[in-house]
Structure formats: C-alpha cells, structure tokens
Amino acid sequence: MAEVLRAGVLDKSGAASTWVSPKLAKRLFVLHPNRLDYYLPLSEPVVLAELLLAECAPADAPTDAPGLCCVAPGRLWARFDGAEGEAMKAAISIAKDAAASAGAAPEMPRMGLVVSAALGSCLSLETGCAFALAGGGTAARGNAVLAWLVCSPSALIAFRGGAPELTQRGSIPLLGPAWIASAGPRGERGFEVRTERRTYFLEAPSALLRDEWLESVECALVAIAETRRERALVRERAVEPLGLGPDGLSELAVPAPSLDRSNGLFELAVPARGEGAADDEEEEEGLLKSALSSPAKQSGTVQLLGSTQHPTHVEE
C-alpha cells in the first residue's frame, strides 16, 4: 500500500465550475508519493483510549478479565485471538523497540492516522476491549465494547466501533509518461493543482493549512522530478558505446542476404536455419505471451517510455 504523506478535508470545485463562481464540495484528500486521492469525508472518530508505546506491555489475561489480554496494566485489556492478534502484539513490540532506539517519533495527525490504518499503511485490529473502572477494577468480559486498535509509530489508540469505510470519488495523478503536475496558490485559502488534462481548484479551512498542503504537494512533485533525473542518469550510464569489428563495421551489423540470379529471377537467398532456431522461436513466443499476461497488462496500467500512468478515476 502506498505511503500516506498527508490527509485532511478540503473543499474541491466541480468539473464544470470556475474559480470565479466555484461549486465546492467537501472531500477527504489523501496525498501519496505519486497521486492525490479524494474520498467522501469521514466523521471525526471517537477516541476511547490513547496509550504511549512505553505504557503498552501485552501480557497474559488478568484474573479479573478472563479472555482478555492485558495491554496496559490498570488501563486497557483487549482480545488478541488468531493471527491478527499475534501480529498486533508483534507490531507493538517492534514499535516500542524502534521508539526506544530512535527516540520519540513525530506525532501523526489524528485524521492521517485513521486514513493510514483504513488503507492498510498502519496495522490495526477490530476487537473487544475493556477499560479500567473508576474504582480501579476491570470491566467484565461481557461488558467489553467493540473497538478499533491502531498502532502508530508513537502510540496505541483505541477508537470506538470498527474501521471506517472509505468511498473513493477520484484521483489526481501527479506524474505521467512525459509530464509532471504543478501546484500554486490561488486566493487566500485556495490553491490549484495543474495536470496535463485538467486544473483542480482546492480550498483549505485556513490560510495556514493552505500553506501546509501546498508545501506537501510541492515536496511530492520535487521528489518525483529527482527520481526521474536519477533514473535517466542510470540509463545513460548503462548505455556503453558499441565497438567495431575487424572489418570496420559495428558489432551489431548483420550481413544482408544475397540475391540469387541463376534462374533469371531476383530471389532472396535466405540462410538455412540452425539447429537452435526452433528453440529461439519458442523462446520469443514465450516472452510475448509473458508480456501480454503481465500484471501491468491485466490491471490496465499503461507502460510508455519507461514510465507508468495510473488510470484516473472519474468523479461521480
């Protein structure tokens, strides 16, 4: 799954609107390294508990909460059954070790964390959870509520209910076969993203958030440009000058077939096929079938000039 660089709600103008009289609709935008996807907005999630990774220590079920795993002593118990539960335990342990060795990780914005977990970029688990009571006891197993546990680089957060469902409405590609998108400010709170086919007008809730979004998009575009330059340099270094044979011709030169005039007709004398010719033909046929059945062909991705153009989602 593609990395989530930024996520948040922006106002987006429709395809038929103009900046003078825009028809704005709220959309949840998610910035990836190569595209800007947008979804129907989500409601603000309800946080049941937020624990720093240093406080988390998955252990056996306590006596007063049978069937539940102790996540944070005196605070949170959860049910970790099956492979997903074991994966969550391992993720908590790995994140704790990484935080202890590298120091405190930067805190991810709440909406960005929710979107990352919903898209699979952060490990999450829907499970039953019980929380500490006011008197210091533990809620009974029957009183456990459904919660969505999300493990971030810095904390473990329990949200009420299950994982949200994202409904995608479109995607803005930031790169193509021979072009790169651009972005620039537009008005006090707005900015635009220009691609080969269309210009998208977006508006943030404030001027500060507009600047932050614009900076994030521009950083993604700069990274795309740098990656393309590096790939071009690698291709140039991989191409070596061709040597010349003893007859002064290029090593890739192939002798032209001779013309047979013995019977008064101009016939092309084709050299006899060697023993390995049939094998070569079978190999070429196999390569062609492999190319036609490649994942890129099946998924509708178009390869052109060494670049990949993702199909653009049409907004409904």
PDB file of C-alpha atoms in Angstrom:
ATOM      1  CA  MET A   1       0.000   0.000   0.000  1.00  0.00           C
ATOM      2  CA  ALA A   2       1.242   3.455  -0.929  1.00  0.00           C
ATOM      3  CA  GLU A   3       2.577   5.650   1.850  1.00  0.00           C
ATOM      4  CA  VAL A   4       0.242   8.337   3.185  1.00  0.00           C
ATOM      5  CA  LEU A   5       2.056  11.689   3.273  1.00  0.00           C
ATOM      6  CA  ARG A   6      -0.868  13.830   4.370  1.00  0.00           C
ATOM      7  CA  ALA A   7      -4.626  13.565   4.844  1.00  0.00           C
ATOM      8  CA  GLY A   8      -7.355  16.070   5.566  1.00  0.00           C
ATOM      9  CA  VAL A   9     -10.623  17.613   4.422  1.00  0.00           C
ATOM     10  CA  LEU A  10     -10.518  20.201   1.623  1.00  0.00           C
ATOM     11  CA  ASP A  11     -13.160  21.917  -0.491  1.00  0.00           C
ATOM     12  CA  LYS A  12     -12.956  20.856  -4.125  1.00  0.00           C
ATOM     13  CA  SER A  13     -14.599  22.599  -7.065  1.00  0.00           C
ATOM     14  CA  GLY A  14     -16.624  20.582  -9.559  1.00  0.00           C
ATOM     15  CA  ALA A  15     -15.547  19.918 -13.127  1.00  0.00           C
ATOM     16  CA  ALA A  16     -17.992  22.470 -14.560  1.00  0.00           C
ATOM     17  CA  SER A  17     -17.275  25.264 -12.057  1.00  0.00           C
ATOM     18  CA  THR A  18     -14.816  28.143 -12.326  1.00  0.00           C
ATOM     19  CA  TRP A  19     -12.767  29.916  -9.712  1.00  0.00           C
ATOM     20  CA  VAL A  20     -14.998  32.985 -10.012  1.00  0.00           C
ATOM     21  CA  SER A  21     -18.168  31.004  -9.167  1.00  0.00           C
ATOM     22  CA  PRO A  22     -16.963  27.660  -7.792  1.00  0.00           C
ATOM     23  CA  LYS A  23     -19.266  24.822  -6.778  1.00  0.00           C
ATOM     24  CA  LEU A  24     -17.435  23.456  -3.763  1.00  0.00           C
ATOM     25  CA  ALA A  25     -17.833  20.026  -2.194  1.00  0.00           C
ATOM     26  CA  LYS A  26     -16.013  18.721   0.875  1.00  0.00           C
ATOM     27  CA  ARG A  27     -13.735  15.792   0.185  1.00  0.00           C
ATOM     28  CA  LEU A  28     -11.221  13.844   2.244  1.00  0.00           C
ATOM     29  CA  PHE A  29      -7.893  14.221   0.405  1.00  0.00           C
ATOM     30  CA  VAL A  30      -5.041  11.751   0.827  1.00  0.00           C
ATOM     31  CA  LEU A  31      -1.612  12.626  -0.564  1.00  0.00           C
ATOM     32  CA  HIS A  32       0.535   9.707  -1.761  1.00  0.00           C
ATOM     33  CA  PRO A  33       4.037   9.995  -3.286  1.00  0.00           C
ATOM     34  CA  ASN A  34       2.639   9.883  -6.847  1.00  0.00           C
ATOM     35  CA  ARG A  35      -1.030  10.920  -6.642  1.00  0.00           C
ATOM     36  CA  LEU A  36      -3.652  12.839  -4.683  1.00  0.00           C
ATOM     37  CA  ASP A  37      -6.738  10.707  -3.996  1.00  0.00           C
ATOM     38  CA  TYR A  38     -10.016  12.058  -2.650  1.00  0.00           C
ATOM     39  CA  TYR A  39     -12.864  10.330  -0.836  1.00  0.00           C
ATOM     40  CA  LEU A  40     -16.174  11.151   0.750  1.00  0.00           C
ATOM     41  CA  PRO A  41     -15.440  12.832   4.106  1.00  0.00           C
ATOM     42  CA  LEU A  42     -15.377  10.788   7.318  1.00  0.00           C
ATOM     43  CA  SER A  43     -16.901  11.738  10.629  1.00  0.00           C
ATOM     44  CA  GLU A  44     -14.457  12.547  13.420  1.00  0.00           C
ATOM     45  CA  PRO A  45     -13.568   9.265  15.184  1.00  0.00           C
ATOM     46  CA  VAL A  46     -14.294   8.874  18.904  1.00  0.00           C
ATOM     47  CA  VAL A  47     -11.165   8.029  20.920  1.00  0.00           C
ATOM     48  CA  LEU A  48     -11.702   5.583  23.781  1.00  0.00           C
ATOM     49  CA  ALA A  49      -8.098   5.424  24.958  1.00  0.00           C
ATOM     50  CA  GLU A  50      -4.704   6.634  23.810  1.00  0.00           C
ATOM     51  CA  LEU A  51      -1.605   4.955  25.204  1.00  0.00           C
ATOM     52  CA  LEU A  52       2.021   5.764  24.654  1.00  0.00           C
ATOM     53  CA  LEU A  53       4.000   2.767  23.467  1.00  0.00           C
ATOM     54  CA  ALA A  54       6.095   2.905  26.637  1.00  0.00           C
ATOM     55  CA  GLU A  55       2.909   2.137  28.616  1.00  0.00           C
ATOM     56  CA  CYS A  56       1.979  -0.878  26.487  1.00  0.00           C
ATOM     57  CA  ALA A  57       3.063  -4.327  27.634  1.00  0.00           C
ATOM     58  CA  PRO A  58       0.917  -7.155  26.186  1.00  0.00           C
ATOM     59  CA  ALA A  59       0.743  -9.991  28.696  1.00  0.00           C
ATOM     60  CA  ASP A  60      -1.465 -12.917  29.685  1.00  0.00           C
ATOM     61  CA  ALA A  61      -5.087 -12.369  30.591  1.00  0.00           C
ATOM     62  CA  PRO A  62      -5.617 -10.982  34.115  1.00  0.00           C
ATOM     63  CA  THR A  63      -7.726 -12.877  36.610  1.00  0.00           C
ATOM     64  CA  ASP A  64     -10.426 -10.197  36.680  1.00  0.00           C
ATOM     65  CA  ALA A  65     -10.711 -10.032  32.865  1.00  0.00           C
ATOM     66  CA  PRO A  66     -10.776 -13.635  31.561  1.00  0.00           C
ATOM     67  CA  GLY A  67     -10.236 -13.995  27.837  1.00  0.00           C
ATOM     68  CA  LEU A  68      -8.692 -10.526  27.521  1.00  0.00           C
ATOM     69  CA  CYS A  69      -5.009  -9.695  27.105  1.00  0.00           C
ATOM     70  CA  CYS A  70      -3.504  -7.063  29.365  1.00  0.00           C
ATOM     71  CA  VAL A  71      -2.309  -4.277  27.050  1.00  0.00           C
ATOM     72  CA  ALA A  72      -1.617  -1.586  29.648  1.00  0.00           C
ATOM     73  CA  PRO A  73      -1.785  -2.591  33.331  1.00  0.00           C
ATOM     74  CA  GLY A  74      -4.707  -0.914  35.050  1.00  0.00           C
ATOM     75  CA  ARG A  75      -5.917   0.813  31.879  1.00  0.00           C
ATOM     76  CA  LEU A  76      -6.742  -1.377  28.860  1.00  0.00           C
ATOM     77  CA  TRP A  77      -7.479  -5.039  28.173  1.00  0.00           C
ATOM     78  CA  ALA A  78      -8.158  -6.398  24.697  1.00  0.00           C
ATOM     79  CA  ARG A  79      -8.901  -9.703  22.992  1.00  0.00           C
ATOM     80  CA  PHE A  80      -5.989 -10.808  20.800  1.00  0.00           C
ATOM     81  CA  ASP A  81      -7.228 -14.012  19.168  1.00  0.00           C
ATOM     82  CA  GLY A  82      -5.851 -15.545  15.990  1.00  0.00           C
ATOM     83  CA  ALA A  83      -3.102 -14.461  13.630  1.00  0.00           C
ATOM     84  CA  GLU A  84      -4.214 -10.807  13.555  1.00  0.00           C
ATOM     85  CA  GLY A  85      -3.912 -10.582  17.323  1.00  0.00           C
ATOM     86  CA  GLU A  86      -0.431 -12.079  17.277  1.00  0.00           C
ATOM     87  CA  ALA A  87       0.548  -9.636  14.521  1.00  0.00           C
ATOM     88  CA  MET A  88      -0.701  -6.729  16.651  1.00  0.00           C
ATOM     89  CA  LYS A  89       1.336  -7.923  19.646  1.00  0.00           C
ATOM     90  CA  ALA A  90       4.434  -8.174  17.462  1.00  0.00           C
ATOM     91  CA  ALA A  91       3.777  -4.720  15.982  1.00  0.00           C
ATOM     92  CA  ILE A  92       3.521  -3.160  19.447  1.00  0.00           C
ATOM     93  CA  SER A  93       6.791  -4.793  20.488  1.00  0.00           C
ATOM     94  CA  ILE A  94       8.612  -3.692  17.314  1.00  0.00           C
ATOM     95  CA  ALA A  95       7.275  -0.131  17.581  1.00  0.00           C
ATOM     96  CA  LYS A  96       8.379   0.049  21.237  1.00  0.00           C
ATOM     97  CA  ASP A  97      11.903  -1.062  20.353  1.00  0.00           C
ATOM     98  CA  ALA A  98      12.085   1.415  17.460  1.00  0.00           C
ATOM     99  CA  ALA A  99      10.845   4.271  19.668  1.00  0.00           C
ATOM    100  CA  ALA A 100      13.344   3.370  22.403  1.00  0.00           C
ATOM    101  CA  SER A 101      16.299   3.329  19.980  1.00  0.00           C
ATOM    102  CA  ALA A 102      15.362   6.314  17.805  1.00  0.00           C
ATOM    103  CA  GLY A 103      13.650   8.479  20.412  1.00  0.00           C
ATOM    104  CA  ALA A 104      10.139   9.864  20.336  1.00  0.00           C
ATOM    105  CA  ALA A 105       8.588   9.617  16.872  1.00  0.00           C
ATOM    106  CA  PRO A 106       6.780  12.661  15.467  1.00  0.00           C
ATOM    107  CA  GLU A 107       3.097  12.569  16.260  1.00  0.00           C
ATOM    108  CA  MET A 108       0.898  11.890  13.231  1.00  0.00           C
ATOM    109  CA  PRO A 109      -2.273  13.986  12.863  1.00  0.00           C
ATOM    110  CA  ARG A 110      -5.353  12.082  14.006  1.00  0.00           C
ATOM    111  CA  MET A 111      -7.103  12.048  10.620  1.00  0.00           C
ATOM    112  CA  GLY A 112      -3.896  10.995   8.891  1.00  0.00           C
ATOM    113  CA  LEU A 113      -3.540   8.088  11.310  1.00  0.00           C
ATOM    114  CA  VAL A 114      -7.151   6.981  10.732  1.00  0.00           C
ATOM    115  CA  VAL A 115      -6.761   7.092   6.935  1.00  0.00           C
ATOM    116  CA  SER A 116      -3.407   5.287   7.028  1.00  0.00           C
ATOM    117  CA  ALA A 117      -4.888   2.484   9.118  1.00  0.00           C
ATOM    118  CA  ALA A 118      -8.022   2.257   6.939  1.00  0.00           C
ATOM    119  CA  LEU A 119      -5.836   1.960   3.818  1.00  0.00           C
ATOM    120  CA  GLY A 120      -3.553  -0.624   5.426  1.00  0.00           C
ATOM    121  CA  SER A 121      -0.465   1.555   5.915  1.00  0.00           C
ATOM    122  CA  CYS A 122      -0.707   1.203   9.729  1.00  0.00           C
ATOM    123  CA  LEU A 123      -1.511  -2.042  11.490  1.00  0.00           C
ATOM    124  CA  SER A 124      -4.978  -2.083  13.056  1.00  0.00           C
ATOM    125  CA  LEU A 125      -7.290  -4.607  14.672  1.00  0.00           C
ATOM    126  CA  GLU A 126     -11.018  -4.714  15.365  1.00  0.00           C
ATOM    127  CA  THR A 127     -11.513  -6.416  18.706  1.00  0.00           C
ATOM    128  CA  GLY A 128     -13.313  -6.339  22.025  1.00  0.00           C
ATOM    129  CA  CYS A 129     -11.779  -4.055  24.640  1.00  0.00           C
ATOM    130  CA  ALA A 130     -12.374  -3.441  28.335  1.00  0.00           C
ATOM    131  CA  PHE A 131     -11.196  -0.404  30.258  1.00  0.00           C
ATOM    132  CA  ALA A 132     -10.383   0.317  33.887  1.00  0.00           C
ATOM    133  CA  LEU A 133     -13.340   1.267  36.060  1.00  0.00           C
ATOM    134  CA  ALA A 134     -13.442   4.296  38.313  1.00  0.00           C
ATOM    135  CA  GLY A 135     -12.871   2.174  41.409  1.00  0.00           C
ATOM    136  CA  GLY A 136      -9.777   0.558  39.965  1.00  0.00           C
ATOM    137  CA  GLY A 137     -11.439  -2.704  38.867  1.00  0.00           C
ATOM    138  CA  THR A 138     -11.703  -4.149  35.376  1.00  0.00           C
ATOM    139  CA  ALA A 139     -14.813  -4.283  33.237  1.00  0.00           C
ATOM    140  CA  ALA A 140     -16.148  -7.800  32.861  1.00  0.00           C
ATOM    141  CA  ARG A 141     -15.610  -9.709  29.643  1.00  0.00           C
ATOM    142  CA  GLY A 142     -19.301  -9.465  28.811  1.00  0.00           C
ATOM    143  CA  ASN A 143     -19.107  -5.679  29.071  1.00  0.00           C
ATOM    144  CA  ALA A 144     -16.253  -5.397  26.569  1.00  0.00           C
ATOM    145  CA  VAL A 145     -17.041  -2.964  23.749  1.00  0.00           C
ATOM    146  CA  LEU A 146     -16.075  -3.177  20.094  1.00  0.00           C
ATOM    147  CA  ALA A 147     -13.016  -1.033  19.461  1.00  0.00           C
ATOM    148  CA  TRP A 148     -10.599  -0.419  16.633  1.00  0.00           C
ATOM    149  CA  LEU A 149      -6.988  -0.554  17.822  1.00  0.00           C
ATOM    150  CA  VAL A 150      -4.482   1.355  15.692  1.00  0.00           C
ATOM    151  CA  CYS A 151      -0.728   1.045  16.288  1.00  0.00           C
ATOM    152  CA  SER A 152       1.131   4.185  15.217  1.00  0.00           C
ATOM    153  CA  PRO A 153       4.892   4.829  15.479  1.00  0.00           C
ATOM    154  CA  SER A 154       4.344   6.635  18.788  1.00  0.00           C
ATOM    155  CA  ALA A 155       1.117   5.384  20.404  1.00  0.00           C
ATOM    156  CA  LEU A 156      -1.654   2.805  20.517  1.00  0.00           C
ATOM    157  CA  ILE A 157      -5.101   4.347  20.063  1.00  0.00           C
ATOM    158  CA  ALA A 158      -8.454   2.662  20.627  1.00  0.00           C
ATOM    159  CA  PHE A 159     -11.317   4.140  18.581  1.00  0.00           C
ATOM    160  CA  ARG A 160     -14.974   3.386  19.214  1.00  0.00           C
ATOM    161  CA  GLY A 161     -16.515   0.928  16.762  1.00  0.00           C
ATOM    162  CA  GLY A 162     -14.874  -0.706  13.768  1.00  0.00           C
ATOM    163  CA  ALA A 163     -12.682   0.532  10.963  1.00  0.00           C
ATOM    164  CA  PRO A 164     -14.262   3.228   8.755  1.00  0.00           C
ATOM    165  CA  GLU A 165     -15.117   2.522   5.132  1.00  0.00           C
ATOM    166  CA  LEU A 166     -13.534   4.866   2.587  1.00  0.00           C
ATOM    167  CA  THR A 167     -15.511   5.691  -0.562  1.00  0.00           C
ATOM    168  CA  GLN A 168     -13.159   6.993  -3.252  1.00  0.00           C
ATOM    169  CA  ARG A 169     -14.516   9.606  -5.662  1.00  0.00           C
ATOM    170  CA  GLY A 170     -11.442  10.332  -7.765  1.00  0.00           C
ATOM    171  CA  SER A 171      -7.688  10.681  -8.062  1.00  0.00           C
ATOM    172  CA  ILE A 172      -5.337  13.441  -9.246  1.00  0.00           C
ATOM    173  CA  PRO A 173      -2.198  11.967 -10.865  1.00  0.00           C
ATOM    174  CA  LEU A 174       0.992  13.827 -10.079  1.00  0.00           C
ATOM    175  CA  LEU A 175       3.057  12.234 -12.860  1.00  0.00           C
ATOM    176  CA  GLY A 176       2.570  10.764 -16.305  1.00  0.00           C
ATOM    177  CA  PRO A 177       4.557   9.448 -19.294  1.00  0.00           C
ATOM    178  CA  ALA A 178       6.100  12.786 -20.249  1.00  0.00           C
ATOM    179  CA  TRP A 179       4.787  15.386 -17.837  1.00  0.00           C
ATOM    180  CA  ILE A 180       4.662  16.312 -14.168  1.00  0.00           C
ATOM    181  CA  ALA A 181       1.887  18.200 -12.427  1.00  0.00           C
ATOM    182  CA  SER A 182       2.423  21.571 -10.769  1.00  0.00           C
ATOM    183  CA  ALA A 183       0.825  23.409  -7.869  1.00  0.00           C
ATOM    184  CA  GLY A 184       0.437  27.050  -6.883  1.00  0.00           C
ATOM    185  CA  PRO A 185      -1.536  29.342  -4.563  1.00  0.00           C
ATOM    186  CA  ARG A 186      -4.903  30.692  -5.549  1.00  0.00           C
ATOM    187  CA  GLY A 187      -6.578  33.255  -3.310  1.00  0.00           C
ATOM    188  CA  GLU A 188      -6.303  33.486   0.451  1.00  0.00           C
ATOM    189  CA  ARG A 189      -7.155  29.872   1.334  1.00  0.00           C
ATOM    190  CA  GLY A 190      -7.106  28.164  -2.043  1.00  0.00           C
ATOM    191  CA  PHE A 191      -4.545  26.511  -4.266  1.00  0.00           C
ATOM    192  CA  GLU A 192      -4.618  24.686  -7.589  1.00  0.00           C
ATOM    193  CA  VAL A 193      -3.047  21.502  -8.897  1.00  0.00           C
ATOM    194  CA  ARG A 194      -2.450  21.542 -12.648  1.00  0.00           C
ATOM    195  CA  THR A 195      -2.112  18.336 -14.659  1.00  0.00           C
ATOM    196  CA  GLU A 196      -1.961  17.613 -18.377  1.00  0.00           C
ATOM    197  CA  ARG A 197      -5.736  17.152 -18.643  1.00  0.00           C
ATOM    198  CA  ARG A 198      -7.241  19.401 -16.020  1.00  0.00           C
ATOM    199  CA  THR A 199      -6.694  22.037 -13.333  1.00  0.00           C
ATOM    200  CA  TYR A 200      -8.116  21.226  -9.877  1.00  0.00           C
ATOM    201  CA  PHE A 201      -9.160  24.095  -7.586  1.00  0.00           C
ATOM    202  CA  LEU A 202      -8.921  23.267  -3.884  1.00  0.00           C
ATOM    203  CA  GLU A 203      -9.571  25.321  -0.763  1.00  0.00           C
ATOM    204  CA  ALA A 204      -8.341  24.700   2.794  1.00  0.00           C
ATOM    205  CA  PRO A 205     -10.150  25.715   6.006  1.00  0.00           C
ATOM    206  CA  SER A 206      -7.475  28.351   6.746  1.00  0.00           C
ATOM    207  CA  ALA A 207      -4.536  30.111   5.128  1.00  0.00           C
ATOM    208  CA  LEU A 208      -2.123  28.206   7.395  1.00  0.00           C
ATOM    209  CA  LEU A 209      -3.491  24.832   6.321  1.00  0.00           C
ATOM    210  CA  ARG A 210      -3.414  26.015   2.694  1.00  0.00           C
ATOM    211  CA  ASP A 211       0.311  26.699   3.012  1.00  0.00           C
ATOM    212  CA  GLU A 212       0.935  23.331   4.662  1.00  0.00           C
ATOM    213  CA  TRP A 213      -0.961  21.447   1.950  1.00  0.00           C
ATOM    214  CA  LEU A 214       0.780  23.379  -0.802  1.00  0.00           C
ATOM    215  CA  GLU A 215       4.178  22.641   0.718  1.00  0.00           C
ATOM    216  CA  SER A 216       3.367  18.915   0.981  1.00  0.00           C
ATOM    217  CA  VAL A 217       2.234  18.700  -2.647  1.00  0.00           C
ATOM    218  CA  GLU A 218       5.268  20.638  -3.882  1.00  0.00           C
ATOM    219  CA  CYS A 219       7.607  18.343  -1.903  1.00  0.00           C
ATOM    220  CA  ALA A 220       5.986  15.317  -3.568  1.00  0.00           C
ATOM    221  CA  LEU A 221       6.464  16.894  -7.003  1.00  0.00           C
ATOM    222  CA  VAL A 222      10.126  17.675  -6.276  1.00  0.00           C
ATOM    223  CA  ALA A 223      10.677  14.063  -5.185  1.00  0.00           C
ATOM    224  CA  ILE A 224       9.118  12.828  -8.445  1.00  0.00           C
ATOM    225  CA  ALA A 225      11.384  15.097 -10.505  1.00  0.00           C
ATOM    226  CA  GLU A 226      14.501  13.979  -8.612  1.00  0.00           C
ATOM    227  CA  THR A 227      13.586  10.311  -9.050  1.00  0.00           C
ATOM    228  CA  ARG A 228      13.177  10.801 -12.803  1.00  0.00           C
ATOM    229  CA  ARG A 229      16.533  12.532 -13.073  1.00  0.00           C
ATOM    230  CA  GLU A 230      18.240   9.712 -11.177  1.00  0.00           C
ATOM    231  CA  ARG A 231      16.653   7.076 -13.410  1.00  0.00           C
ATOM    232  CA  ALA A 232      17.708   8.990 -16.518  1.00  0.00           C
ATOM    233  CA  LEU A 233      21.319   9.100 -15.270  1.00  0.00           C
ATOM    234  CA  VAL A 234      21.256   5.363 -14.567  1.00  0.00           C
ATOM    235  CA  ARG A 235      20.008   4.662 -18.091  1.00  0.00           C
ATOM    236  CA  GLU A 236      22.696   6.884 -19.605  1.00  0.00           C
ATOM    237  CA  ARG A 237      25.432   5.125 -17.639  1.00  0.00           C
ATOM    238  CA  ALA A 238      24.087   1.722 -18.645  1.00  0.00           C
ATOM    239  CA  VAL A 239      24.452   2.513 -22.375  1.00  0.00           C
ATOM    240  CA  GLU A 240      28.063   1.835 -23.494  1.00  0.00           C
ATOM    241  CA  PRO A 241      29.499   2.769 -26.909  1.00  0.00           C
ATOM    242  CA  LEU A 242      29.434  -0.075 -29.426  1.00  0.00           C
ATOM    243  CA  GLY A 243      32.761  -1.461 -30.596  1.00  0.00           C
ATOM    244  CA  LEU A 244      33.790  -2.051 -34.216  1.00  0.00           C
ATOM    245  CA  GLY A 245      34.626  -5.423 -35.721  1.00  0.00           C
ATOM    246  CA  PRO A 246      37.769  -6.277 -37.709  1.00  0.00           C
ATOM    247  CA  ASP A 247      36.068  -5.195 -40.935  1.00  0.00           C
ATOM    248  CA  GLY A 248      35.340  -1.733 -39.551  1.00  0.00           C
ATOM    249  CA  LEU A 249      31.614  -2.421 -39.151  1.00  0.00           C
ATOM    250  CA  SER A 250      29.626  -2.251 -35.964  1.00  0.00           C
ATOM    251  CA  GLU A 251      29.457  -5.429 -33.904  1.00  0.00           C
ATOM    252  CA  LEU A 252      25.663  -5.281 -34.300  1.00  0.00           C
ATOM    253  CA  ALA A 253      25.888  -5.230 -38.102  1.00  0.00           C
ATOM    254  CA  VAL A 254      24.208  -8.269 -39.750  1.00  0.00           C
ATOM    255  CA  PRO A 255      25.237  -9.347 -43.299  1.00  0.00           C
ATOM    256  CA  ALA A 256      22.467  -8.685 -45.790  1.00  0.00           C
ATOM    257  CA  PRO A 257      21.025 -11.765 -47.592  1.00  0.00           C
ATOM    258  CA  SER A 258      22.361 -12.245 -51.141  1.00  0.00           C
ATOM    259  CA  LEU A 259      20.217 -12.159 -54.299  1.00  0.00           C
ATOM    260  CA  ASP A 260      20.175 -15.320 -56.477  1.00  0.00           C
ATOM    261  CA  ARG A 261      20.050 -14.552 -60.213  1.00  0.00           C
ATOM    262  CA  SER A 262      20.901 -18.064 -61.525  1.00  0.00           C
ATOM    263  CA  ASN A 263      17.400 -18.657 -62.908  1.00  0.00           C
ATOM    264  CA  GLY A 264      16.956 -15.140 -64.204  1.00  0.00           C
ATOM    265  CA  LEU A 265      14.749 -14.128 -61.279  1.00  0.00           C
ATOM    266  CA  PHE A 266      15.600 -11.975 -58.343  1.00  0.00           C
ATOM    267  CA  GLU A 267      15.097 -14.320 -55.359  1.00  0.00           C
ATOM    268  CA  LEU A 268      16.148 -13.667 -51.819  1.00  0.00           C
ATOM    269  CA  ALA A 269      18.570 -16.364 -50.654  1.00  0.00           C
ATOM    270  CA  VAL A 270      17.583 -16.909 -47.014  1.00  0.00           C
ATOM    271  CA  PRO A 271      20.292 -18.603 -44.932  1.00  0.00           C
ATOM    272  CA  ALA A 272      19.436 -22.042 -43.575  1.00  0.00           C
ATOM    273  CA  ARG A 273      18.091 -22.109 -40.039  1.00  0.00           C
ATOM    274  CA  GLY A 274      20.436 -23.607 -37.483  1.00  0.00           C
ATOM    275  CA  GLU A 275      19.584 -26.283 -35.007  1.00  0.00           C
ATOM    276  CA  GLY A 276      18.807 -23.735 -32.286  1.00  0.00           C
ATOM    277  CA  ALA A 277      16.426 -21.716 -34.456  1.00  0.00           C
ATOM    278  CA  ALA A 278      13.340 -23.592 -33.271  1.00  0.00           C
ATOM    279  CA  ASP A 279      14.347 -23.058 -29.663  1.00  0.00           C
ATOM    280  CA  ASP A 280      14.835 -19.331 -30.262  1.00  0.00           C
ATOM    281  CA  GLU A 281      11.411 -19.108 -31.873  1.00  0.00           C
ATOM    282  CA  GLU A 282       9.780 -20.897 -28.936  1.00  0.00           C
ATOM    283  CA  GLU A 283      11.594 -18.592 -26.506  1.00  0.00           C
ATOM    284  CA  GLU A 284      10.410 -15.466 -28.352  1.00  0.00           C
ATOM    285  CA  GLU A 285       6.840 -16.802 -28.383  1.00  0.00           C
ATOM    286  CA  GLY A 286       7.061 -17.471 -24.645  1.00  0.00           C
ATOM    287  CA  LEU A 287       8.347 -13.941 -23.959  1.00  0.00           C
ATOM    288  CA  LEU A 288       5.492 -12.462 -25.988  1.00  0.00           C
ATOM    289  CA  LYS A 289       2.888 -14.478 -24.071  1.00  0.00           C
ATOM    290  CA  SER A 290       4.538 -13.467 -20.800  1.00  0.00           C
ATOM    291  CA  ALA A 291       4.410  -9.788 -21.746  1.00  0.00           C
ATOM    292  CA  LEU A 292       0.748  -9.965 -22.745  1.00  0.00           C
ATOM    293  CA  SER A 293      -0.204 -11.715 -19.491  1.00  0.00           C
ATOM    294  CA  SER A 294       1.876  -9.481 -17.187  1.00  0.00           C
ATOM    295  CA  PRO A 295       0.181  -7.891 -14.120  1.00  0.00           C
ATOM    296  CA  ALA A 296       0.597  -4.436 -15.636  1.00  0.00           C
ATOM    297  CA  LYS A 297      -1.436  -5.544 -18.673  1.00  0.00           C
ATOM    298  CA  GLN A 298      -4.122  -7.188 -16.582  1.00  0.00           C
ATOM    299  CA  SER A 299      -4.581  -4.222 -14.225  1.00  0.00           C
ATOM    300  CA  GLY A 300      -4.966  -1.710 -17.020  1.00  0.00           C
ATOM    301  CA  THR A 301      -1.689   0.088 -16.284  1.00  0.00           C
ATOM    302  CA  VAL A 302      -0.114   1.527 -19.416  1.00  0.00           C
ATOM    303  CA  GLN A 303       3.665   1.372 -19.850  1.00  0.00           C
ATOM    304  CA  LEU A 304       5.059   4.151 -22.004  1.00  0.00           C
ATOM    305  CA  LEU A 305       8.643   5.370 -22.337  1.00  0.00           C
ATOM    306  CA  GLY A 306       9.679   3.671 -19.124  1.00  0.00           C
ATOM    307  CA  SER A 307       7.052   5.429 -17.038  1.00  0.00           C
ATOM    308  CA  THR A 308       3.731   4.323 -15.584  1.00  0.00           C
ATOM    309  CA  GLN A 309       0.489   6.238 -15.991  1.00  0.00           C
ATOM    310  CA  HIS A 310      -2.174   5.361 -13.457  1.00  0.00           C
ATOM    311  CA  PRO A 311      -5.728   5.482 -14.791  1.00  0.00           C
ATOM    312  CA  THR A 312      -7.539   8.500 -13.463  1.00  0.00           C
ATOM    313  CA  HIS A 313     -10.726   7.933 -11.506  1.00  0.00           C
ATOM    314  CA  VAL A 314     -13.669   9.846 -12.893  1.00  0.00           C
ATOM    315  CA  GLU A 315     -15.582  11.667 -10.238  1.00  0.00           C
ATOM    316  CA  GLU A 316     -19.178  10.623  -9.891  1.00  0.00           C
TER     317      GLU A 316
END
